[in-house]
Every structure is written in C-alpha cells, then in structure tokens.
C-alpha cells in the first residue's frame, strides 16, 4: 500500500483495497455456487452486471 502524508488519503487507499478484495470474494462465491460473472475489474462493472438479490 502506498503511504501518503495525509491520513485521509491513506484511508481512501485502504478502502479501495477493501472493496476490490470483497469483489474478489464475491466472485469466488458466485463461481462456487454456479453463478458466474465475467471477470469484474471495477465496482461499477460488478454493479452493472449483478442480479438483484431477493430477500
């Protein structure tokens, strides 16, 4: 992780990593359950391609 002198930038870099990590985990879960998405590289692509979850 790149370190910046401003704390708010450190938090943003950490959040970006956390979101990317969560997307990878979701992708693994979906492929294990038989639901596969195309390779998702951004949050926007994931949100565009995901199916609504019925609760």
PDB file of N, CA and C in Angstrom:
ATOM      1  N   UNK A   1       0.848  -1.166   0.000  1.00  0.00           N
ATOM      2  CA  UNK A   1       0.000   0.000   0.000  1.00  0.00           C
ATOM      3  C   UNK A   1       0.895   1.231   0.000  1.00  0.00           C
ATOM      4  N   UNK A   2       0.542   2.206  -0.803  1.00  0.00           N
ATOM      5  CA  UNK A   2       1.305   3.451  -0.825  1.00  0.00           C
ATOM      6  C   UNK A   2       0.920   4.285   0.389  1.00  0.00           C
ATOM      7  N   UNK A   3       1.915   4.909   0.990  1.00  0.00           N
ATOM      8  CA  UNK A   3       1.661   5.762   2.139  1.00  0.00           C
ATOM      9  C   UNK A   3       1.789   7.218   1.728  1.00  0.00           C
ATOM     10  N   UNK A   4       0.814   7.992   2.145  1.00  0.00           N
ATOM     11  CA  UNK A   4       0.812   9.419   1.865  1.00  0.00           C
ATOM     12  C   UNK A   4       0.891  10.171   3.181  1.00  0.00           C
ATOM     13  N   UNK A   5       1.270  11.433   3.108  1.00  0.00           N
ATOM     14  CA  UNK A   5       1.408  12.217   4.329  1.00  0.00           C
ATOM     15  C   UNK A   5       0.059  12.642   4.904  1.00  0.00           C
ATOM     16  N   UNK A   6      -0.985  12.583   4.101  1.00  0.00           N
ATOM     17  CA  UNK A   6      -2.310  12.977   4.560  1.00  0.00           C
ATOM     18  C   UNK A   6      -3.083  11.722   4.949  1.00  0.00           C
ATOM     19  N   UNK A   7      -3.599  11.694   6.168  1.00  0.00           N
ATOM     20  CA  UNK A   7      -4.269  10.499   6.691  1.00  0.00           C
ATOM     21  C   UNK A   7      -5.499  10.124   5.864  1.00  0.00           C
ATOM     22  N   UNK A   8      -6.249  11.093   5.378  1.00  0.00           N
ATOM     23  CA  UNK A   8      -7.463  10.777   4.621  1.00  0.00           C
ATOM     24  C   UNK A   8      -7.140  10.016   3.340  1.00  0.00           C
ATOM     25  N   UNK A   9      -5.983  10.282   2.727  1.00  0.00           N
ATOM     26  CA  UNK A   9      -5.586   9.539   1.539  1.00  0.00           C
ATOM     27  C   UNK A   9      -5.252   8.100   1.890  1.00  0.00           C
ATOM     28  N   UNK A  10      -4.640   7.875   3.050  1.00  0.00           N
ATOM     29  CA  UNK A  10      -4.361   6.510   3.480  1.00  0.00           C
ATOM     30  C   UNK A  10      -5.652   5.730   3.640  1.00  0.00           C
ATOM     31  N   UNK A  11      -6.651   6.340   4.208  1.00  0.00           N
ATOM     32  CA  UNK A  11      -7.936   5.678   4.405  1.00  0.00           C
ATOM     33  C   UNK A  11      -8.563   5.341   3.055  1.00  0.00           C
ATOM     34  N   UNK A  12      -8.508   6.258   2.097  1.00  0.00           N
ATOM     35  CA  UNK A  12      -9.095   6.007   0.784  1.00  0.00           C
ATOM     36  C   UNK A  12      -8.391   4.860   0.073  1.00  0.00           C
ATOM     37  N   UNK A  13      -7.073   4.805   0.154  1.00  0.00           N
ATOM     38  CA  UNK A  13      -6.332   3.715  -0.472  1.00  0.00           C
ATOM     39  C   UNK A  13      -6.721   2.398   0.178  1.00  0.00           C
ATOM     40  N   UNK A  14      -6.848   2.381   1.515  1.00  0.00           N
ATOM     41  CA  UNK A  14      -7.253   1.179   2.225  1.00  0.00           C
ATOM     42  C   UNK A  14      -8.653   0.749   1.840  1.00  0.00           C
ATOM     43  N   UNK A  15      -9.578   1.684   1.702  1.00  0.00           N
ATOM     44  CA  UNK A  15     -10.953   1.362   1.324  1.00  0.00           C
ATOM     45  C   UNK A  15     -11.006   0.799  -0.089  1.00  0.00           C
ATOM     46  N   UNK A  16     -10.222   1.359  -0.990  1.00  0.00           N
ATOM     47  CA  UNK A  16     -10.199   0.845  -2.361  1.00  0.00           C
ATOM     48  C   UNK A  16      -9.733  -0.607  -2.366  1.00  0.00           C
ATOM     49  N   UNK A  17      -8.719  -0.913  -1.571  1.00  0.00           N
ATOM     50  CA  UNK A  17      -8.229  -2.291  -1.490  1.00  0.00           C
ATOM     51  C   UNK A  17      -9.307  -3.184  -0.901  1.00  0.00           C
ATOM     52  N   UNK A  18      -9.995  -2.702   0.142  1.00  0.00           N
ATOM     53  CA  UNK A  18     -11.035  -3.498   0.797  1.00  0.00           C
ATOM     54  C   UNK A  18     -12.172  -3.809  -0.174  1.00  0.00           C
ATOM     55  N   UNK A  19     -12.597  -2.832  -0.958  1.00  0.00           N
ATOM     56  CA  UNK A  19     -13.670  -3.044  -1.930  1.00  0.00           C
ATOM     57  C   UNK A  19     -13.236  -4.051  -2.983  1.00  0.00           C
ATOM     58  N   UNK A  20     -12.032  -3.917  -3.496  1.00  0.00           N
ATOM     59  CA  UNK A  20     -11.537  -4.860  -4.505  1.00  0.00           C
ATOM     60  C   UNK A  20     -11.457  -6.273  -3.933  1.00  0.00           C
ATOM     61  N   UNK A  21     -11.005  -6.389  -2.695  1.00  0.00           N
ATOM     62  CA  UNK A  21     -10.913  -7.692  -2.038  1.00  0.00           C
ATOM     63  C   UNK A  21     -12.304  -8.318  -1.885  1.00  0.00           C
ATOM     64  N   UNK A  22     -13.288  -7.515  -1.481  1.00  0.00           N
ATOM     65  CA  UNK A  22     -14.651  -8.025  -1.319  1.00  0.00           C
ATOM     66  C   UNK A  22     -15.228  -8.467  -2.659  1.00  0.00           C
ATOM     67  N   UNK A  23     -14.934  -7.739  -3.726  1.00  0.00           N
ATOM     68  CA  UNK A  23     -15.412  -8.140  -5.051  1.00  0.00           C
ATOM     69  C   UNK A  23     -14.812  -9.478  -5.463  1.00  0.00           C
ATOM     70  N   UNK A  24     -13.534  -9.677  -5.165  1.00  0.00           N
ATOM     71  CA  UNK A  24     -12.904 -10.961  -5.491  1.00  0.00           C
ATOM     72  C   UNK A  24     -13.554 -12.088  -4.707  1.00  0.00           C
ATOM     73  N   UNK A  25     -13.863 -11.846  -3.432  1.00  0.00           N
ATOM     74  CA  UNK A  25     -14.507 -12.866  -2.610  1.00  0.00           C
ATOM     75  C   UNK A  25     -15.898 -13.180  -3.160  1.00  0.00           C
ATOM     76  N   UNK A  26     -16.657 -12.159  -3.545  1.00  0.00           N
ATOM     77  CA  UNK A  26     -17.983 -12.377  -4.128  1.00  0.00           C
ATOM     78  C   UNK A  26     -17.883 -13.172  -5.418  1.00  0.00           C
ATOM     79  N   UNK A  27     -16.886 -12.864  -6.216  1.00  0.00           N
ATOM     80  CA  UNK A  27     -16.692 -13.579  -7.470  1.00  0.00           C
ATOM     81  C   UNK A  27     -16.411 -15.052  -7.212  1.00  0.00           C
ATOM     82  N   UNK A  28     -15.582 -15.336  -6.209  1.00  0.00           N
ATOM     83  CA  UNK A  28     -15.278 -16.726  -5.862  1.00  0.00           C
ATOM     84  C   UNK A  28     -16.527 -17.449  -5.374  1.00  0.00           C
ATOM     85  N   UNK A  29     -17.331 -16.787  -4.550  1.00  0.00           N
ATOM     86  CA  UNK A  29     -18.558 -17.394  -4.033  1.00  0.00           C
ATOM     87  C   UNK A  29     -19.529 -17.682  -5.169  1.00  0.00           C
ATOM     88  N   UNK A  30     -19.666 -16.746  -6.096  1.00  0.00           N
ATOM     89  CA  UNK A  30     -20.592 -16.923  -7.213  1.00  0.00           C
ATOM     90  C   UNK A  30     -20.151 -18.049  -8.129  1.00  0.00           C
ATOM     91  N   UNK A  31     -18.863 -18.169  -8.370  1.00  0.00           N
ATOM     92  CA  UNK A  31     -18.393 -19.240  -9.245  1.00  0.00           C
ATOM     93  C   UNK A  31     -18.541 -20.589  -8.549  1.00  0.00           C
ATOM     94  N   UNK A  32     -18.417 -20.623  -7.238  1.00  0.00           N
ATOM     95  CA  UNK A  32     -18.588 -21.870  -6.493  1.00  0.00           C
ATOM     96  C   UNK A  32     -20.052 -22.296  -6.472  1.00  0.00           C
ATOM     97  N   UNK A  33     -20.968 -21.327  -6.491  1.00  0.00           N
ATOM     98  CA  UNK A  33     -22.395 -21.651  -6.442  1.00  0.00           C
ATOM     99  C   UNK A  33     -22.981 -21.866  -7.836  1.00  0.00           C
ATOM    100  N   UNK A  34     -22.166 -21.753  -8.864  1.00  0.00           N
ATOM    101  CA  UNK A  34     -22.644 -21.978 -10.221  1.00  0.00           C
ATOM    102  C   UNK A  34     -23.041 -20.709 -10.943  1.00  0.00           C
ATOM    103  N   UNK A  35     -23.097 -19.601 -10.237  1.00  0.00           N
ATOM    104  CA  UNK A  35     -23.402 -18.318 -10.863  1.00  0.00           C
ATOM    105  C   UNK A  35     -22.093 -17.643 -11.187  1.00  0.00           C
ATOM    106  N   UNK A  36     -21.829 -17.431 -12.455  1.00  0.00           N
ATOM    107  CA  UNK A  36     -20.547 -16.815 -12.792  1.00  0.00           C
ATOM    108  C   UNK A  36     -20.761 -15.472 -13.470  1.00  0.00           C
ATOM    109  N   UNK A  37     -19.944 -14.535 -13.095  1.00  0.00           N
ATOM    110  CA  UNK A  37     -19.909 -13.238 -13.753  1.00  0.00           C
ATOM    111  C   UNK A  37     -18.664 -13.202 -14.617  1.00  0.00           C
ATOM    112  N   UNK A  38     -18.711 -12.345 -15.619  1.00  0.00           N
ATOM    113  CA  UNK A  38     -17.490 -12.116 -16.379  1.00  0.00           C
ATOM    114  C   UNK A  38     -16.446 -11.569 -15.415  1.00  0.00           C
ATOM    115  N   UNK A  39     -15.216 -11.609 -15.819  1.00  0.00           N
ATOM    116  CA  UNK A  39     -14.158 -11.081 -14.967  1.00  0.00           C
ATOM    117  C   UNK A  39     -14.464  -9.619 -14.645  1.00  0.00           C
ATOM    118  N   UNK A  40     -14.643  -9.331 -13.372  1.00  0.00           N
ATOM    119  CA  UNK A  40     -15.013  -7.991 -12.935  1.00  0.00           C
ATOM    120  C   UNK A  40     -13.769  -7.298 -12.408  1.00  0.00           C
ATOM    121  N   UNK A  41     -13.459  -6.156 -12.991  1.00  0.00           N
ATOM    122  CA  UNK A  41     -12.264  -5.453 -12.543  1.00  0.00           C
ATOM    123  C   UNK A  41     -12.587  -4.180 -11.777  1.00  0.00           C
ATOM    124  N   UNK A  42     -13.834  -3.698 -11.855  1.00  0.00           N
ATOM    125  CA  UNK A  42     -14.197  -2.493 -11.122  1.00  0.00           C
ATOM    126  C   UNK A  42     -15.532  -2.691 -10.429  1.00  0.00           C
ATOM    127  N   UNK A  43     -15.770  -1.886  -9.411  1.00  0.00           N
ATOM    128  CA  UNK A  43     -17.035  -1.939  -8.693  1.00  0.00           C
ATOM    129  C   UNK A  43     -18.189  -1.580  -9.624  1.00  0.00           C
ATOM    130  N   UNK A  44     -17.983  -0.602 -10.502  1.00  0.00           N
ATOM    131  CA  UNK A  44     -19.024  -0.205 -11.449  1.00  0.00           C
ATOM    132  C   UNK A  44     -19.448  -1.349 -12.348  1.00  0.00           C
ATOM    133  N   UNK A  45     -18.473  -2.115 -12.846  1.00  0.00           N
ATOM    134  CA  UNK A  45     -18.799  -3.264 -13.697  1.00  0.00           C
ATOM    135  C   UNK A  45     -19.570  -4.315 -12.916  1.00  0.00           C
ATOM    136  N   UNK A  46     -19.164  -4.540 -11.665  1.00  0.00           N
ATOM    137  CA  UNK A  46     -19.873  -5.522 -10.842  1.00  0.00           C
ATOM    138  C   UNK A  46     -21.322  -5.095 -10.639  1.00  0.00           C
ATOM    139  N   UNK A  47     -21.523  -3.828 -10.297  1.00  0.00           N
ATOM    140  CA  UNK A  47     -22.875  -3.346 -10.034  1.00  0.00           C
ATOM    141  C   UNK A  47     -23.738  -3.383 -11.291  1.00  0.00           C
ATOM    142  N   UNK A  48     -23.156  -3.140 -12.456  1.00  0.00           N
ATOM    143  CA  UNK A  48     -23.909  -3.196 -13.703  1.00  0.00           C
ATOM    144  C   UNK A  48     -24.322  -4.622 -14.051  1.00  0.00           C
ATOM    145  N   UNK A  49     -23.484  -5.605 -13.725  1.00  0.00           N
ATOM    146  CA  UNK A  49     -23.723  -6.978 -14.154  1.00  0.00           C
ATOM    147  C   UNK A  49     -24.394  -7.864 -13.117  1.00  0.00           C
ATOM    148  N   UNK A  50     -24.505  -7.404 -11.886  1.00  0.00           N
ATOM    149  CA  UNK A  50     -25.059  -8.274 -10.849  1.00  0.00           C
ATOM    150  C   UNK A  50     -26.573  -8.364 -10.958  1.00  0.00           C
ATOM    151  N   UNK A  51     -27.093  -9.437 -10.429  1.00  0.00           N
ATOM    152  CA  UNK A  51     -28.541  -9.611 -10.379  1.00  0.00           C
ATOM    153  C   UNK A  51     -29.033  -9.115  -9.030  1.00  0.00           C
ATOM    154  N   UNK A  52     -30.231  -8.523  -8.977  1.00  0.00           N
ATOM    155  CA  UNK A  52     -30.769  -8.081  -7.683  1.00  0.00           C
ATOM    156  C   UNK A  52     -30.984  -9.288  -6.766  1.00  0.00           C
ATOM    157  N   UNK A  53     -30.665  -9.108  -5.509  1.00  0.00           N
ATOM    158  CA  UNK A  53     -30.834 -10.184  -4.538  1.00  0.00           C
ATOM    159  C   UNK A  53     -32.217 -10.060  -3.921  1.00  0.00           C
ATOM    160  N   UNK A  54     -33.005 -11.118  -4.006  1.00  0.00           N
ATOM    161  CA  UNK A  54     -34.334 -11.082  -3.393  1.00  0.00           C
ATOM    162  C   UNK A  54     -34.224 -11.536  -1.951  1.00  0.00           C
ATOM    163  N   UNK A  55     -34.822 -10.757  -1.070  1.00  0.00           N
ATOM    164  CA  UNK A  55     -34.735 -11.081   0.363  1.00  0.00           C
ATOM    165  C   UNK A  55     -36.078 -11.416   0.922  1.00  0.00           C
TER     166      UNK A  55
END
